[in-house]
Amino acid sequence: MKLIAIDLDGTLLNSKHQVSLENKSALRQAQRDGIEVVVSTGRAYFDVESIFEPLGMKTWVISANGAVIHDPDGRLYHQETIEKQQAYDILSWLESENYYYEVFTDSAIYTPQNGRELLEIELDRFRSANPEADLSVLKQAAEVQYSQSGFAYIDSYQELFESDRPIDFYNILGFSFFKEKLEAGWNRYEHDEDLTLVSSAEHNFELSARKASKGQALERLAARLNIPLEETAAVGDSLNDKSMLESAGKGVAMGNAREDIKAMADAVTLTNDEHGVAHMIKNLL
Ligand code: CA
């Protein structure tokens, strides 16, 4: 095995959003053995930096669900952006339908000023409609969104199109506690030929350019590094990992992965709270 691509949330990060000592030393061991360790996440690049800098590790980073690739020294290697008019149309729809949204760009993650309020209102509505629902699980889902760094707050998406400096749109995330709102997003964009639609967690859907996916980014990077795909492995837990698990020679699902991801993977490792990545690396080496 010459390259391992690793998802972050639900995979390398435990439920406290941390990299365990076990996982950290397994990554180091892999690097010492000459394996190219690649981080592959829906998070933004600057967010990945803030997680990895304290670890003192340099790796290739695929971010924003495959829209962006940075080399280990932090230089931009490749990007696939959503066309401006298309970004405008998506955002005007999300805003008019009162979605909490996040816009991943080259400079920040833009999110509405009233984002937390929007989610609190949704949570209240959800609670009245589903009195038996476990609110702590829902609150945790929202916390994953808030645990990112690099937010910038906007009153409306329109601000993003008034700026003098053109913005590169990598990824647009819509979030809701309501199944119907998530389905509305899927129905609207599933068959759009210019877009890739995935989901990294139960309560969101994420849009990027057609050629932006974790799988296509892995293929591009393997070609750049002259590593045949058969000698690559990838590990993840969600729908946004499916393309990379398919592209890699060996696709591994986390023990905590969605059932459909486990079913399509070549192997299943332990959960993220059991250092599943370390376990997988030990098995590969
Ligand atoms: Ca994940």
Coordinates of C-alpha atoms and ligand atoms in Angstrom, one line a residue:
M1 CA 0.0 0.0 0.0
K2 CA 1.5 3.4 -1.0
L3 CA -1.3 5.9 -0.2
I4 CA -4.0 6.1 2.4
A5 CA -6.8 8.6 2.2
I6 CA -8.5 9.3 5.5
D7 CA -11.8 11.1 6.2
L8 CA -11.9 13.3 9.4
D9 CA -15.3 13.6 11.0
G10 CA -16.6 10.2 12.2
T11 CA -13.3 8.6 11.0
L12 CA -10.0 10.0 12.2
L13 CA -11.7 12.3 14.7
N14 CA -13.4 10.7 17.7
S15 CA -16.7 11.9 19.0
K16 CA -14.9 14.7 20.9
H17 CA -13.6 15.9 17.5
Q18 CA -10.0 14.9 18.5
V19 CA -7.3 12.8 17.0
S20 CA -6.5 10.1 19.6
L21 CA -2.9 9.2 20.5
E22 CA -3.4 5.8 19.0
N23 CA -4.5 7.3 15.7
K24 CA -1.7 9.9 15.8
S25 CA 1.1 7.3 16.3
A26 CA -0.4 5.0 13.6
L27 CA -0.3 7.9 11.1
R28 CA 3.3 8.7 12.0
Q29 CA 4.2 5.0 11.6
A30 CA 2.6 4.9 8.2
Q31 CA 4.5 8.0 7.1
R32 CA 7.8 6.5 8.4
D33 CA 7.0 3.4 6.3
G34 CA 6.9 5.6 3.3
I35 CA 3.1 5.6 2.9
E36 CA 1.6 8.9 1.6
V37 CA -1.0 9.9 4.2
V38 CA -3.8 12.0 2.7
V39 CA -6.5 13.8 4.6
S40 CA -9.8 13.8 2.7
T41 CA -12.6 15.8 4.3
G42 CA -15.7 17.9 3.7
R43 CA -14.2 20.5 6.0
A44 CA -12.4 23.6 4.7
Y45 CA -8.6 23.6 4.3
F46 CA -7.9 26.2 7.0
D47 CA -10.0 24.1 9.3
V48 CA -7.9 21.0 8.6
E49 CA -4.8 23.1 9.2
S50 CA -6.0 24.1 12.7
I51 CA -6.5 20.4 13.5
F52 CA -3.2 19.2 12.1
E53 CA -0.8 22.0 13.1
P54 CA -0.8 21.0 16.8
L55 CA 0.0 17.4 15.7
G56 CA 3.1 18.6 13.8
M57 CA 2.2 16.5 10.8
K58 CA 2.3 17.5 7.1
T59 CA 0.1 15.7 4.6
W60 CA -1.6 16.2 1.3
V61 CA -5.1 17.6 2.0
I62 CA -8.3 17.0 0.0
S63 CA -10.8 19.5 1.4
A64 CA -14.4 20.7 0.7
N65 CA -15.5 17.2 -0.4
G66 CA -12.8 17.0 -3.1
A67 CA -13.2 20.5 -4.5
V68 CA -9.7 21.5 -3.3
I69 CA -6.3 19.8 -3.1
H70 CA -3.3 21.3 -1.1
D71 CA 0.2 19.9 -1.0
P72 CA 2.0 19.1 2.3
D73 CA 3.5 22.6 2.4
G74 CA 0.1 24.2 2.2
R75 CA 0.3 25.2 -1.5
L76 CA -2.9 25.0 -3.5
Y77 CA -2.5 22.2 -6.0
H78 CA -5.9 22.0 -7.6
Q79 CA -9.5 23.4 -7.3
E80 CA -12.9 22.8 -8.9
T81 CA -15.3 25.6 -8.3
I82 CA -19.1 26.0 -8.6
E83 CA -19.9 28.4 -11.4
K84 CA -20.9 31.9 -10.0
Q85 CA -24.4 32.1 -11.4
Q86 CA -25.1 28.5 -10.2
A87 CA -23.9 29.4 -6.7
Y88 CA -26.2 32.5 -6.7
D89 CA -29.2 30.3 -7.7
I90 CA -28.5 27.7 -5.0
L91 CA -28.0 30.3 -2.3
S92 CA -31.0 32.4 -3.1
W93 CA -33.1 29.2 -2.9
L94 CA -31.6 28.1 0.4
E95 CA -32.1 31.5 1.9
S96 CA -35.7 31.9 0.7
E97 CA -36.5 28.5 2.2
N98 CA -34.9 29.4 5.5
Y99 CA -32.1 26.8 5.5
Y100 CA -29.1 27.1 7.8
Y101 CA -26.3 27.1 5.2
E102 CA -22.5 27.3 4.9
V103 CA -20.6 28.4 1.9
F104 CA -17.1 27.0 1.6
T105 CA -14.9 29.4 -0.3
D106 CA -11.2 30.2 -0.7
S107 CA -11.3 32.8 2.1
A108 CA -13.8 31.6 4.7
I109 CA -16.9 29.6 5.5
Y110 CA -19.7 32.1 5.1
T111 CA -22.8 31.5 7.1
P112 CA -25.8 33.6 7.9
Q113 CA -25.6 36.0 10.9
N114 CA -28.8 34.5 12.2
G115 CA -27.7 30.9 11.6
R116 CA -27.8 29.8 15.2
E117 CA -31.2 31.4 15.6
L118 CA -32.4 29.6 12.5
L119 CA -31.3 26.3 14.0
E120 CA -32.8 27.1 17.4
I121 CA -36.2 27.8 15.8
E122 CA -35.9 24.5 13.8
L123 CA -35.1 22.6 16.9
D124 CA -38.1 24.1 18.7
R125 CA -40.4 23.2 15.8
F126 CA -38.9 19.7 15.6
R127 CA -39.4 19.2 19.3
S128 CA -43.1 20.1 19.1
A129 CA -43.6 17.9 16.1
N130 CA -41.6 15.0 17.6
P131 CA -41.9 15.1 21.4
E132 CA -40.2 11.7 21.8
A133 CA -37.1 12.8 19.9
D134 CA -33.7 12.7 21.6
L135 CA -32.7 16.4 21.6
S136 CA -29.1 15.7 22.7
V137 CA -28.4 13.8 19.5
L138 CA -29.8 16.8 17.5
K139 CA -27.8 19.3 19.4
Q140 CA -24.7 17.3 18.8
A141 CA -25.3 17.4 15.1
A142 CA -25.5 21.2 15.2
E143 CA -22.3 21.3 17.4
V144 CA -20.3 19.4 14.6
Q145 CA -21.2 22.4 12.4
Y146 CA -20.1 24.9 15.0
S147 CA -16.9 23.1 15.8
Q148 CA -15.3 24.3 12.5
S149 CA -13.0 27.3 12.4
G150 CA -12.8 30.1 9.8
F151 CA -16.4 31.3 9.9
A152 CA -17.4 34.7 8.5
Y153 CA -20.9 36.0 9.1
I154 CA -23.1 37.5 6.4
D155 CA -26.6 39.1 6.5
S156 CA -27.4 37.7 3.1
Y157 CA -25.8 35.6 0.4
Q158 CA -26.0 38.6 -1.8
E159 CA -23.0 40.1 0.0
L160 CA -20.9 37.4 -1.6
F161 CA -21.7 38.7 -5.0
E162 CA -21.1 42.4 -4.3
S163 CA -17.5 42.0 -3.2
D164 CA -14.8 43.5 -5.5
R165 CA -12.7 40.4 -5.1
P166 CA -14.1 37.4 -7.0
I167 CA -14.9 34.5 -4.6
D168 CA -14.1 30.9 -5.4
F169 CA -17.1 28.8 -4.4
Y170 CA -16.0 25.3 -3.4
N171 CA -18.9 23.7 -1.6
I172 CA -22.4 24.8 -0.3
L173 CA -23.9 22.9 2.6
G174 CA -27.6 23.0 3.6
F175 CA -28.5 21.8 7.1
S176 CA -31.9 20.9 8.6
F177 CA -33.4 18.8 11.3
F178 CA -36.4 18.1 9.1
K179 CA -36.3 15.2 6.7
E180 CA -38.6 16.9 4.3
K181 CA -36.3 19.9 4.0
L182 CA -33.3 17.6 3.3
E183 CA -35.4 15.7 0.7
A184 CA -36.4 18.9 -0.9
G185 CA -32.7 19.7 -1.4
W186 CA -32.0 16.2 -2.8
N187 CA -34.9 16.4 -5.2
R188 CA -33.9 19.8 -6.4
Y189 CA -30.3 19.0 -7.2
E190 CA -29.9 15.3 -7.5
H191 CA -30.1 15.3 -11.3
D192 CA -28.3 18.6 -11.9
E193 CA -25.5 17.7 -14.4
D194 CA -23.3 20.6 -13.3
L195 CA -23.2 19.6 -9.6
T196 CA -22.1 16.8 -7.3
L197 CA -24.6 16.2 -4.4
V198 CA -23.4 14.3 -1.3
S199 CA -24.0 14.2 2.4
S200 CA -21.4 14.0 5.2
A201 CA -23.9 13.6 8.0
E202 CA -27.5 12.8 8.8
H203 CA -28.8 16.4 8.7
N204 CA -27.1 17.9 5.7
F205 CA -26.7 17.9 2.0
E206 CA -23.7 19.3 0.2
L207 CA -23.2 20.7 -3.3
S208 CA -20.0 21.1 -5.3
A209 CA -18.9 21.2 -8.9
R210 CA -19.5 18.1 -11.0
K211 CA -15.8 17.3 -11.1
A212 CA -15.4 17.8 -7.3
S213 CA -15.7 14.6 -5.3
K214 CA -13.4 12.8 -2.9
G215 CA -13.0 10.0 -5.4
Q216 CA -12.0 12.2 -8.3
A217 CA -9.6 14.1 -6.1
L218 CA -8.0 10.8 -5.0
E219 CA -7.6 9.7 -8.6
R220 CA -6.0 13.1 -9.5
L221 CA -3.6 13.0 -6.6
A222 CA -2.6 9.3 -7.2
A223 CA -1.8 10.2 -10.8
R224 CA 0.2 13.2 -9.6
L225 CA 2.2 11.0 -7.2
N226 CA 2.6 8.2 -9.8
I227 CA 0.8 5.7 -7.5
P228 CA -1.5 3.2 -9.2
L229 CA -5.0 3.2 -7.7
E230 CA -4.6 -0.5 -6.8
E231 CA -2.0 0.6 -4.3
T232 CA -4.2 3.1 -2.5
A233 CA -6.6 2.7 0.4
A234 CA -9.4 5.0 1.7
V235 CA -11.4 5.0 4.9
G236 CA -14.6 6.9 5.7
D237 CA -18.1 6.7 7.2
S238 CA -20.5 8.7 5.1
L239 CA -22.1 9.2 1.7
N240 CA -19.4 11.8 0.8
D241 CA -16.8 9.0 1.1
K242 CA -18.5 6.6 -1.3
S243 CA -16.7 7.9 -4.4
M244 CA -13.3 7.6 -2.7
L245 CA -14.0 4.2 -1.3
E246 CA -14.9 3.1 -4.9
S247 CA -11.8 4.7 -6.5
A248 CA -9.3 3.4 -4.0
G249 CA -7.8 -0.1 -4.4
K250 CA -9.1 -0.9 -0.9
G251 CA -12.1 0.9 0.4
V252 CA -12.6 0.6 4.2
A253 CA -15.7 1.6 6.1
M254 CA -15.6 2.7 9.8
G255 CA -17.4 0.5 12.3
N256 CA -19.7 3.5 12.9
A257 CA -20.3 4.1 9.1
R258 CA -23.7 4.1 7.5
E259 CA -24.9 0.6 6.6
D260 CA -24.9 1.3 2.9
I261 CA -21.2 2.4 3.1
K262 CA -20.3 -0.7 5.1
A263 CA -22.1 -2.8 2.5
M264 CA -20.1 -1.4 -0.5
A265 CA -16.7 -1.3 1.3
D266 CA -14.0 -4.0 0.9
A267 CA -13.6 -4.2 4.7
V268 CA -15.0 -2.7 7.9
T269 CA -12.7 -1.5 10.7
L270 CA -13.5 -0.5 14.3
T271 CA -15.4 2.7 15.2
N272 CA -13.9 6.2 15.5
D273 CA -14.1 6.0 19.3
E274 CA -12.1 2.7 19.1
H275 CA -9.3 4.2 17.0
G276 CA -10.6 2.5 13.8
V277 CA -8.0 4.3 11.6
A278 CA -5.1 3.0 13.7
H279 CA -6.6 -0.5 13.5
M280 CA -7.0 -0.3 9.7
I281 CA -3.4 1.0 9.3
K282 CA -2.0 -1.9 11.4
N283 CA -3.9 -4.4 9.2
L284 CA -2.5 -2.8 6.1
L285 CA 1.1 -2.6 7.2
Ligands
CA1 CA -17.1 11.7 7.8

